[in-house]
PDB file of N, CA and C in Angstrom:
ATOM      1  N   GLU A  16     -35.491  38.202  23.275  1.00  0.00           N
ATOM      2  CA  GLU A  16     -34.864  38.964  22.216  1.00  0.00           C
ATOM      3  C   GLU A  16     -34.316  40.279  22.821  1.00  0.00           C
ATOM      4  N   VAL A  17     -33.104  40.659  22.349  1.00  0.00           N
ATOM      5  CA  VAL A  17     -32.493  41.929  22.780  1.00  0.00           C
ATOM      6  C   VAL A  17     -32.602  42.890  21.640  1.00  0.00           C
ATOM      7  N   ILE A  18     -33.040  44.073  21.973  1.00  0.00           N
ATOM      8  CA  ILE A  18     -33.205  45.105  20.919  1.00  0.00           C
ATOM      9  C   ILE A  18     -32.379  46.368  21.305  1.00  0.00           C
ATOM     10  N   PRO A  19     -31.649  46.984  20.430  1.00  0.00           N
ATOM     11  CA  PRO A  19     -31.463  46.549  19.004  1.00  0.00           C
ATOM     12  C   PRO A  19     -30.446  45.333  18.977  1.00  0.00           C
ATOM     13  N   ASP A  20     -30.429  44.656  17.827  1.00  0.00           N
ATOM     14  CA  ASP A  20     -29.629  43.507  17.716  1.00  0.00           C
ATOM     15  C   ASP A  20     -28.202  43.808  17.243  1.00  0.00           C
ATOM     16  N   PHE A  21     -27.894  45.056  17.006  1.00  0.00           N
ATOM     17  CA  PHE A  21     -26.578  45.529  16.552  1.00  0.00           C
ATOM     18  C   PHE A  21     -26.435  47.030  16.851  1.00  0.00           C
ATOM     19  N   ALA A  22     -25.248  47.408  17.248  1.00  0.00           N
ATOM     20  CA  ALA A  22     -25.046  48.829  17.461  1.00  0.00           C
ATOM     21  C   ALA A  22     -23.615  49.229  17.021  1.00  0.00           C
ATOM     22  N   VAL A  23     -23.398  50.344  16.539  1.00  0.00           N
ATOM     23  CA  VAL A  23     -22.084  50.867  16.243  1.00  0.00           C
ATOM     24  C   VAL A  23     -21.774  52.139  17.042  1.00  0.00           C
ATOM     25  N   LEU A  24     -20.904  52.137  17.902  1.00  0.00           N
ATOM     26  CA  LEU A  24     -20.673  53.188  18.862  1.00  0.00           C
ATOM     27  C   LEU A  24     -19.109  53.578  18.874  1.00  0.00           C
ATOM     28  N   SER A  25     -18.925  54.804  19.299  1.00  0.00           N
ATOM     29  CA  SER A  25     -17.616  55.311  19.606  1.00  0.00           C
ATOM     30  C   SER A  25     -17.339  55.230  21.096  1.00  0.00           C
ATOM     31  N   PRO A  26     -16.135  55.107  21.535  1.00  0.00           N
ATOM     32  CA  PRO A  26     -15.887  55.196  23.026  1.00  0.00           C
ATOM     33  C   PRO A  26     -16.499  56.447  23.650  1.00  0.00           C
ATOM     34  N   GLY A  27     -17.201  56.235  24.736  1.00  0.00           N
ATOM     35  CA  GLY A  27     -17.927  57.294  25.424  1.00  0.00           C
ATOM     36  C   GLY A  27     -19.415  57.364  24.983  1.00  0.00           C
ATOM     37  N   ASP A  28     -19.823  56.720  23.944  1.00  0.00           N
ATOM     38  CA  ASP A  28     -21.205  56.735  23.530  1.00  0.00           C
ATOM     39  C   ASP A  28     -22.009  55.879  24.477  1.00  0.00           C
ATOM     40  N   ARG A  29     -23.366  56.179  24.480  1.00  0.00           N
ATOM     41  CA  ARG A  29     -24.328  55.382  25.304  1.00  0.00           C
ATOM     42  C   ARG A  29     -25.353  54.736  24.383  1.00  0.00           C
ATOM     43  N   GLN A  30     -25.834  53.540  24.667  1.00  0.00           N
ATOM     44  CA  GLN A  30     -26.902  52.927  23.887  1.00  0.00           C
ATOM     45  C   GLN A  30     -27.808  52.191  24.784  1.00  0.00           C
ATOM     46  N   TYR A  31     -29.092  52.313  24.584  1.00  0.00           N
ATOM     47  CA  TYR A  31     -30.131  51.693  25.419  1.00  0.00           C
ATOM     48  C   TYR A  31     -30.392  50.343  24.782  1.00  0.00           C
ATOM     49  N   PHE A  32     -30.444  49.267  25.582  1.00  0.00           N
ATOM     50  CA  PHE A  32     -30.846  47.956  25.097  1.00  0.00           C
ATOM     51  C   PHE A  32     -32.079  47.546  25.939  1.00  0.00           C
ATOM     52  N   ALA A  33     -32.965  46.779  25.247  1.00  0.00           N
ATOM     53  CA  ALA A  33     -34.216  46.352  25.952  1.00  0.00           C
ATOM     54  C   ALA A  33     -34.446  44.836  25.555  1.00  0.00           C
ATOM     55  N   THR A  34     -35.304  44.230  26.305  1.00  0.00           N
ATOM     56  CA  THR A  34     -35.667  42.770  26.060  1.00  0.00           C
ATOM     57  C   THR A  34     -37.197  42.722  25.696  1.00  0.00           C
ATOM     58  N   THR A  35     -37.446  41.777  24.868  1.00  0.00           N
ATOM     59  CA  THR A  35     -38.923  41.458  24.635  1.00  0.00           C
ATOM     60  C   THR A  35     -38.962  39.908  24.631  1.00  0.00           C
ATOM     61  N   ALA A  36     -40.133  39.390  24.985  1.00  0.00           N
ATOM     62  CA  ALA A  36     -40.312  37.944  24.958  1.00  0.00           C
ATOM     63  C   ALA A  36     -41.810  37.669  24.720  1.00  0.00           C
ATOM     64  N   MET A  37     -42.134  36.380  24.480  1.00  0.00           N
ATOM     65  CA  MET A  37     -43.518  35.982  24.316  1.00  0.00           C
ATOM     66  C   MET A  37     -43.867  34.958  25.295  1.00  0.00           C
ATOM     67  N   ASP A  38     -45.139  35.025  25.916  1.00  0.00           N
ATOM     68  CA  ASP A  38     -45.632  34.075  26.770  1.00  0.00           C
ATOM     69  C   ASP A  38     -46.096  32.899  26.013  1.00  0.00           C
ATOM     70  N   GLN A  39     -46.682  31.927  26.787  1.00  0.00           N
ATOM     71  CA  GLN A  39     -47.115  30.664  26.148  1.00  0.00           C
ATOM     72  C   GLN A  39     -48.334  30.851  25.175  1.00  0.00           C
ATOM     73  N   PHE A  40     -48.974  32.008  25.290  1.00  0.00           N
ATOM     74  CA  PHE A  40     -50.116  32.367  24.469  1.00  0.00           C
ATOM     75  C   PHE A  40     -49.779  33.190  23.285  1.00  0.00           C
ATOM     76  N   GLY A  41     -48.454  33.476  23.130  1.00  0.00           N
ATOM     77  CA  GLY A  41     -48.085  34.245  21.991  1.00  0.00           C
ATOM     78  C   GLY A  41     -48.174  35.769  22.196  1.00  0.00           C
ATOM     79  N   ASN A  42     -48.387  36.220  23.493  1.00  0.00           N
ATOM     80  CA  ASN A  42     -48.449  37.595  23.786  1.00  0.00           C
ATOM     81  C   ASN A  42     -47.047  38.089  24.144  1.00  0.00           C
ATOM     82  N   SER A  43     -46.681  39.281  23.546  1.00  0.00           N
ATOM     83  CA  SER A  43     -45.388  39.865  23.817  1.00  0.00           C
ATOM     84  C   SER A  43     -45.420  40.591  25.151  1.00  0.00           C
ATOM     85  N   PHE A  44     -44.344  40.581  25.850  1.00  0.00           N
ATOM     86  CA  PHE A  44     -44.120  41.346  27.125  1.00  0.00           C
ATOM     87  C   PHE A  44     -42.638  41.679  27.281  1.00  0.00           C
ATOM     88  N   VAL A  45     -42.425  42.590  28.228  1.00  0.00           N
ATOM     89  CA  VAL A  45     -41.012  43.061  28.537  1.00  0.00           C
ATOM     90  C   VAL A  45     -40.608  42.352  29.829  1.00  0.00           C
ATOM     91  N   PRO A  46     -39.723  41.340  29.747  1.00  0.00           N
ATOM     92  CA  PRO A  46     -39.297  40.692  30.923  1.00  0.00           C
ATOM     93  C   PRO A  46     -38.176  41.506  31.619  1.00  0.00           C
ATOM     94  N   LYS A  47     -38.055  41.384  32.948  1.00  0.00           N
ATOM     95  CA  LYS A  47     -36.994  41.977  33.646  1.00  0.00           C
ATOM     96  C   LYS A  47     -35.761  41.247  33.441  1.00  0.00           C
ATOM     97  N   ALA A  48     -34.713  41.838  33.058  1.00  0.00           N
ATOM     98  CA  ALA A  48     -33.428  41.128  32.628  1.00  0.00           C
ATOM     99  C   ALA A  48     -32.271  41.627  33.626  1.00  0.00           C
ATOM    100  N   LYS A  49     -31.390  40.689  33.808  1.00  0.00           N
ATOM    101  CA  LYS A  49     -30.067  40.994  34.458  1.00  0.00           C
ATOM    102  C   LYS A  49     -29.080  41.155  33.384  1.00  0.00           C
ATOM    103  N   TRP A  50     -28.510  42.355  33.231  1.00  0.00           N
ATOM    104  CA  TRP A  50     -27.644  42.700  32.149  1.00  0.00           C
ATOM    105  C   TRP A  50     -26.152  42.510  32.453  1.00  0.00           C
ATOM    106  N   SER A  51     -25.356  42.123  31.434  1.00  0.00           N
ATOM    107  CA  SER A  51     -23.901  42.064  31.575  1.00  0.00           C
ATOM    108  C   SER A  51     -23.318  42.278  30.231  1.00  0.00           C
ATOM    109  N   VAL A  52     -22.038  42.568  30.186  1.00  0.00           N
ATOM    110  CA  VAL A  52     -21.332  42.774  28.920  1.00  0.00           C
ATOM    111  C   VAL A  52     -20.025  42.041  29.023  1.00  0.00           C
ATOM    112  N   SER A  53     -19.528  41.567  27.802  1.00  0.00           N
ATOM    113  CA  SER A  53     -18.302  40.759  27.782  1.00  0.00           C
ATOM    114  C   SER A  53     -17.074  41.615  27.800  1.00  0.00           C
ATOM    115  N   GLY A  54     -17.162  42.912  28.020  1.00  0.00           N
ATOM    116  CA  GLY A  54     -15.976  43.742  28.119  1.00  0.00           C
ATOM    117  C   GLY A  54     -16.202  44.991  27.273  1.00  0.00           C
ATOM    118  N   GLY A  55     -15.285  45.972  27.387  1.00  0.00           N
ATOM    119  CA  GLY A  55     -15.362  47.119  26.599  1.00  0.00           C
ATOM    120  C   GLY A  55     -16.295  48.218  27.019  1.00  0.00           C
ATOM    121  N   GLY A  56     -16.832  48.104  28.151  1.00  0.00           N
ATOM    122  CA  GLY A  56     -17.742  49.135  28.740  1.00  0.00           C
ATOM    123  C   GLY A  56     -18.555  48.593  29.954  1.00  0.00           C
ATOM    124  N   THR A  57     -19.578  49.348  30.245  1.00  0.00           N
ATOM    125  CA  THR A  57     -20.417  48.925  31.366  1.00  0.00           C
ATOM    126  C   THR A  57     -21.843  49.002  30.872  1.00  0.00           C
ATOM    127  N   ILE A  58     -22.647  48.185  31.547  1.00  0.00           N
ATOM    128  CA  ILE A  58     -24.125  48.325  31.347  1.00  0.00           C
ATOM    129  C   ILE A  58     -24.865  48.386  32.608  1.00  0.00           C
ATOM    130  N   SER A  59     -25.824  49.276  32.701  1.00  0.00           N
ATOM    131  CA  SER A  59     -26.637  49.538  33.909  1.00  0.00           C
ATOM    132  C   SER A  59     -27.693  48.443  34.100  1.00  0.00           C
ATOM    133  N   THR A  60     -28.275  48.464  35.259  1.00  0.00           N
ATOM    134  CA  THR A  60     -29.316  47.470  35.538  1.00  0.00           C
ATOM    135  C   THR A  60     -30.515  47.740  34.661  1.00  0.00           C
ATOM    136  N   LYS A  61     -30.720  48.942  34.064  1.00  0.00           N
ATOM    137  CA  LYS A  61     -31.787  49.277  33.242  1.00  0.00           C
ATOM    138  C   LYS A  61     -31.542  49.124  31.770  1.00  0.00           C
ATOM    139  N   GLY A  62     -30.251  48.688  31.391  1.00  0.00           N
ATOM    140  CA  GLY A  62     -29.970  48.362  30.009  1.00  0.00           C
ATOM    141  C   GLY A  62     -29.188  49.423  29.266  1.00  0.00           C
ATOM    142  N   TRP A  63     -28.668  50.419  29.914  1.00  0.00           N
ATOM    143  CA  TRP A  63     -27.818  51.462  29.309  1.00  0.00           C
ATOM    144  C   TRP A  63     -26.389  51.011  29.272  1.00  0.00           C
ATOM    145  N   PHE A  64     -25.869  50.876  28.072  1.00  0.00           N
ATOM    146  CA  PHE A  64     -24.480  50.472  27.854  1.00  0.00           C
ATOM    147  C   PHE A  64     -23.683  51.769  27.534  1.00  0.00           C
ATOM    148  N   THR A  65     -22.529  51.851  28.211  1.00  0.00           N
ATOM    149  CA  THR A  65     -21.612  53.010  28.004  1.00  0.00           C
ATOM    150  C   THR A  65     -20.318  52.317  27.376  1.00  0.00           C
ATOM    151  N   ALA A  66     -20.053  52.751  26.197  1.00  0.00           N
ATOM    152  CA  ALA A  66     -18.726  52.186  25.513  1.00  0.00           C
ATOM    153  C   ALA A  66     -17.553  52.799  26.143  1.00  0.00           C
ATOM    154  N   ALA A  67     -16.518  51.992  26.300  1.00  0.00           N
ATOM    155  CA  ALA A  67     -15.256  52.450  26.945  1.00  0.00           C
ATOM    156  C   ALA A  67     -14.049  52.308  25.955  1.00  0.00           C
ATOM    157  N   THR A  68     -14.090  51.228  25.292  1.00  0.00           N
ATOM    158  CA  THR A  68     -12.895  50.909  24.312  1.00  0.00           C
ATOM    159  C   THR A  68     -13.417  50.404  22.974  1.00  0.00           C
ATOM    160  N   ARG A  69     -12.496  50.361  22.011  1.00  0.00           N
ATOM    161  CA  ARG A  69     -12.862  49.786  20.731  1.00  0.00           C
ATOM    162  C   ARG A  69     -12.887  48.315  20.794  1.00  0.00           C
ATOM    163  N   GLY A  70     -13.645  47.656  19.923  1.00  0.00           N
ATOM    164  CA  GLY A  70     -13.663  46.204  19.863  1.00  0.00           C
ATOM    165  C   GLY A  70     -15.156  45.729  19.706  1.00  0.00           C
ATOM    166  N   GLN A  71     -15.241  44.407  19.620  1.00  0.00           N
ATOM    167  CA  GLN A  71     -16.615  43.785  19.560  1.00  0.00           C
ATOM    168  C   GLN A  71     -16.947  43.133  20.856  1.00  0.00           C
ATOM    169  N   PHE A  72     -18.180  43.371  21.369  1.00  0.00           N
ATOM    170  CA  PHE A  72     -18.553  42.843  22.715  1.00  0.00           C
ATOM    171  C   PHE A  72     -19.961  42.348  22.673  1.00  0.00           C
ATOM    172  N   LYS A  73     -20.227  41.392  23.419  1.00  0.00           N
ATOM    173  CA  LYS A  73     -21.622  40.813  23.604  1.00  0.00           C
ATOM    174  C   LYS A  73     -22.290  41.425  24.768  1.00  0.00           C
ATOM    175  N   ILE A  74     -23.553  41.897  24.470  1.00  0.00           N
ATOM    176  CA  ILE A  74     -24.397  42.349  25.522  1.00  0.00           C
ATOM    177  C   ILE A  74     -25.306  41.163  25.910  1.00  0.00           C
ATOM    178  N   ILE A  75     -25.288  40.820  27.183  1.00  0.00           N
ATOM    179  CA  ILE A  75     -26.146  39.596  27.577  1.00  0.00           C
ATOM    180  C   ILE A  75     -27.237  39.986  28.567  1.00  0.00           C
ATOM    181  N   ALA A  76     -28.432  39.533  28.226  1.00  0.00           N
ATOM    182  CA  ALA A  76     -29.597  39.707  29.105  1.00  0.00           C
ATOM    183  C   ALA A  76     -30.016  38.373  29.581  1.00  0.00           C
ATOM    184  N   LYS A  77     -29.944  38.193  30.902  1.00  0.00           N
ATOM    185  CA  LYS A  77     -30.449  36.920  31.539  1.00  0.00           C
ATOM    186  C   LYS A  77     -31.806  37.101  32.122  1.00  0.00           C
ATOM    187  N   VAL A  78     -32.768  36.176  31.715  1.00  0.00           N
ATOM    188  CA  VAL A  78     -34.174  36.272  32.162  1.00  0.00           C
ATOM    189  C   VAL A  78     -34.556  34.968  32.718  1.00  0.00           C
ATOM    190  N   ASP A  79     -35.057  35.025  34.059  1.00  0.00           N
ATOM    191  CA  ASP A  79     -35.461  33.790  34.665  1.00  0.00           C
ATOM    192  C   ASP A  79     -36.861  33.399  34.153  1.00  0.00           C
ATOM    193  N   GLY A  80     -37.102  32.165  34.094  1.00  0.00           N
ATOM    194  CA  GLY A  80     -38.413  31.715  33.651  1.00  0.00           C
ATOM    195  C   GLY A  80     -38.357  30.398  32.965  1.00  0.00           C
ATOM    196  N   LYS A  81     -39.508  29.788  32.630  1.00  0.00           N
ATOM    197  CA  LYS A  81     -39.567  28.513  32.048  1.00  0.00           C
ATOM    198  C   LYS A  81     -39.202  28.537  30.540  1.00  0.00           C
ATOM    199  N   LYS A  82     -39.619  29.533  29.864  1.00  0.00           N
ATOM    200  CA  LYS A  82     -39.432  29.494  28.383  1.00  0.00           C
ATOM    201  C   LYS A  82     -38.043  30.199  28.004  1.00  0.00           C
ATOM    202  N   ALA A  83     -37.700  31.218  28.616  1.00  0.00           N
ATOM    203  CA  ALA A  83     -36.425  31.926  28.220  1.00  0.00           C
ATOM    204  C   ALA A  83     -35.509  32.187  29.425  1.00  0.00           C
ATOM    205  N   LYS A  84     -34.488  31.344  29.546  1.00  0.00           N
ATOM    206  CA  LYS A  84     -33.586  31.469  30.676  1.00  0.00           C
ATOM    207  C   LYS A  84     -32.378  32.478  30.330  1.00  0.00           C
ATOM    208  N   MET A  85     -32.072  32.551  29.115  1.00  0.00           N
ATOM    209  CA  MET A  85     -31.016  33.383  28.729  1.00  0.00           C
ATOM    210  C   MET A  85     -31.182  33.866  27.299  1.00  0.00           C
ATOM    211  N   VAL A  86     -30.983  35.152  27.077  1.00  0.00           N
ATOM    212  CA  VAL A  86     -31.023  35.705  25.713  1.00  0.00           C
ATOM    213  C   VAL A  86     -29.698  36.379  25.445  1.00  0.00           C
ATOM    214  N   VAL A  87     -28.979  35.907  24.447  1.00  0.00           N
ATOM    215  CA  VAL A  87     -27.697  36.537  24.110  1.00  0.00           C
ATOM    216  C   VAL A  87     -27.923  37.499  22.998  1.00  0.00           C
ATOM    217  N   GLY A  88     -27.511  38.740  23.270  1.00  0.00           N
ATOM    218  CA  GLY A  88     -27.911  39.788  22.397  1.00  0.00           C
ATOM    219  C   GLY A  88     -26.756  40.317  21.482  1.00  0.00           C
ATOM    220  N   PRO A  89     -26.805  41.539  21.194  1.00  0.00           N
ATOM    221  CA  PRO A  89     -26.002  42.079  20.043  1.00  0.00           C
ATOM    222  C   PRO A  89     -24.546  42.180  20.326  1.00  0.00           C
ATOM    223  N   VAL A  90     -23.801  42.256  19.226  1.00  0.00           N
ATOM    224  CA  VAL A  90     -22.346  42.595  19.280  1.00  0.00           C
ATOM    225  C   VAL A  90     -22.233  44.037  19.049  1.00  0.00           C
ATOM    226  N   VAL A  91     -21.517  44.729  19.955  1.00  0.00           N
ATOM    227  CA  VAL A  91     -21.390  46.196  19.868  1.00  0.00           C
ATOM    228  C   VAL A  91     -20.001  46.425  19.229  1.00  0.00           C
ATOM    229  N   GLN A  92     -19.996  47.171  18.139  1.00  0.00           N
ATOM    230  CA  GLN A  92     -18.744  47.446  17.471  1.00  0.00           C
ATOM    231  C   GLN A  92     -18.365  48.963  17.697  1.00  0.00           C
ATOM    232  N   MET A  93     -17.294  49.088  18.407  1.00  0.00           N
ATOM    233  CA  MET A  93     -16.796  50.469  18.683  1.00  0.00           C
ATOM    234  C   MET A  93     -15.894  50.960  17.517  1.00  0.00           C
ATOM    235  N   VAL A  94     -16.224  52.183  17.030  1.00  0.00           N
ATOM    236  CA  VAL A  94     -15.332  52.717  15.927  1.00  0.00           C
ATOM    237  C   VAL A  94     -15.024  54.093  16.296  1.00  0.00           C
ATOM    238  N   TRP A  95     -13.991  54.678  15.606  1.00  0.00           N
ATOM    239  CA  TRP A  95     -13.551  56.019  15.831  1.00  0.00           C
ATOM    240  C   TRP A  95     -14.303  56.878  14.864  1.00  0.00           C
ATOM    241  N   ARG A  96     -14.861  58.009  15.294  1.00  0.00           N
ATOM    242  CA  ARG A  96     -15.595  58.908  14.390  1.00  0.00           C
ATOM    243  C   ARG A  96     -14.845  60.231  14.147  1.00  0.00           C
TER     244      ARG A  96
END
């Protein structure tokens, strides 16, 4: 799961995204994710997204493992304030 699951930002704003997952025993943990974005900005290796343009974009966290190989996260909506 990617948290938050939705964000409204203006160009130049920053938003932190995190991942959570559950192991086979139902215990939650924070997996290490490889972050990417479908456009409209950049995202750091630690999950900090910086908005560059207006539009809707997907934040993607890829997690290696048997249970969760990929988590597709929120759509980021850029608006003018």
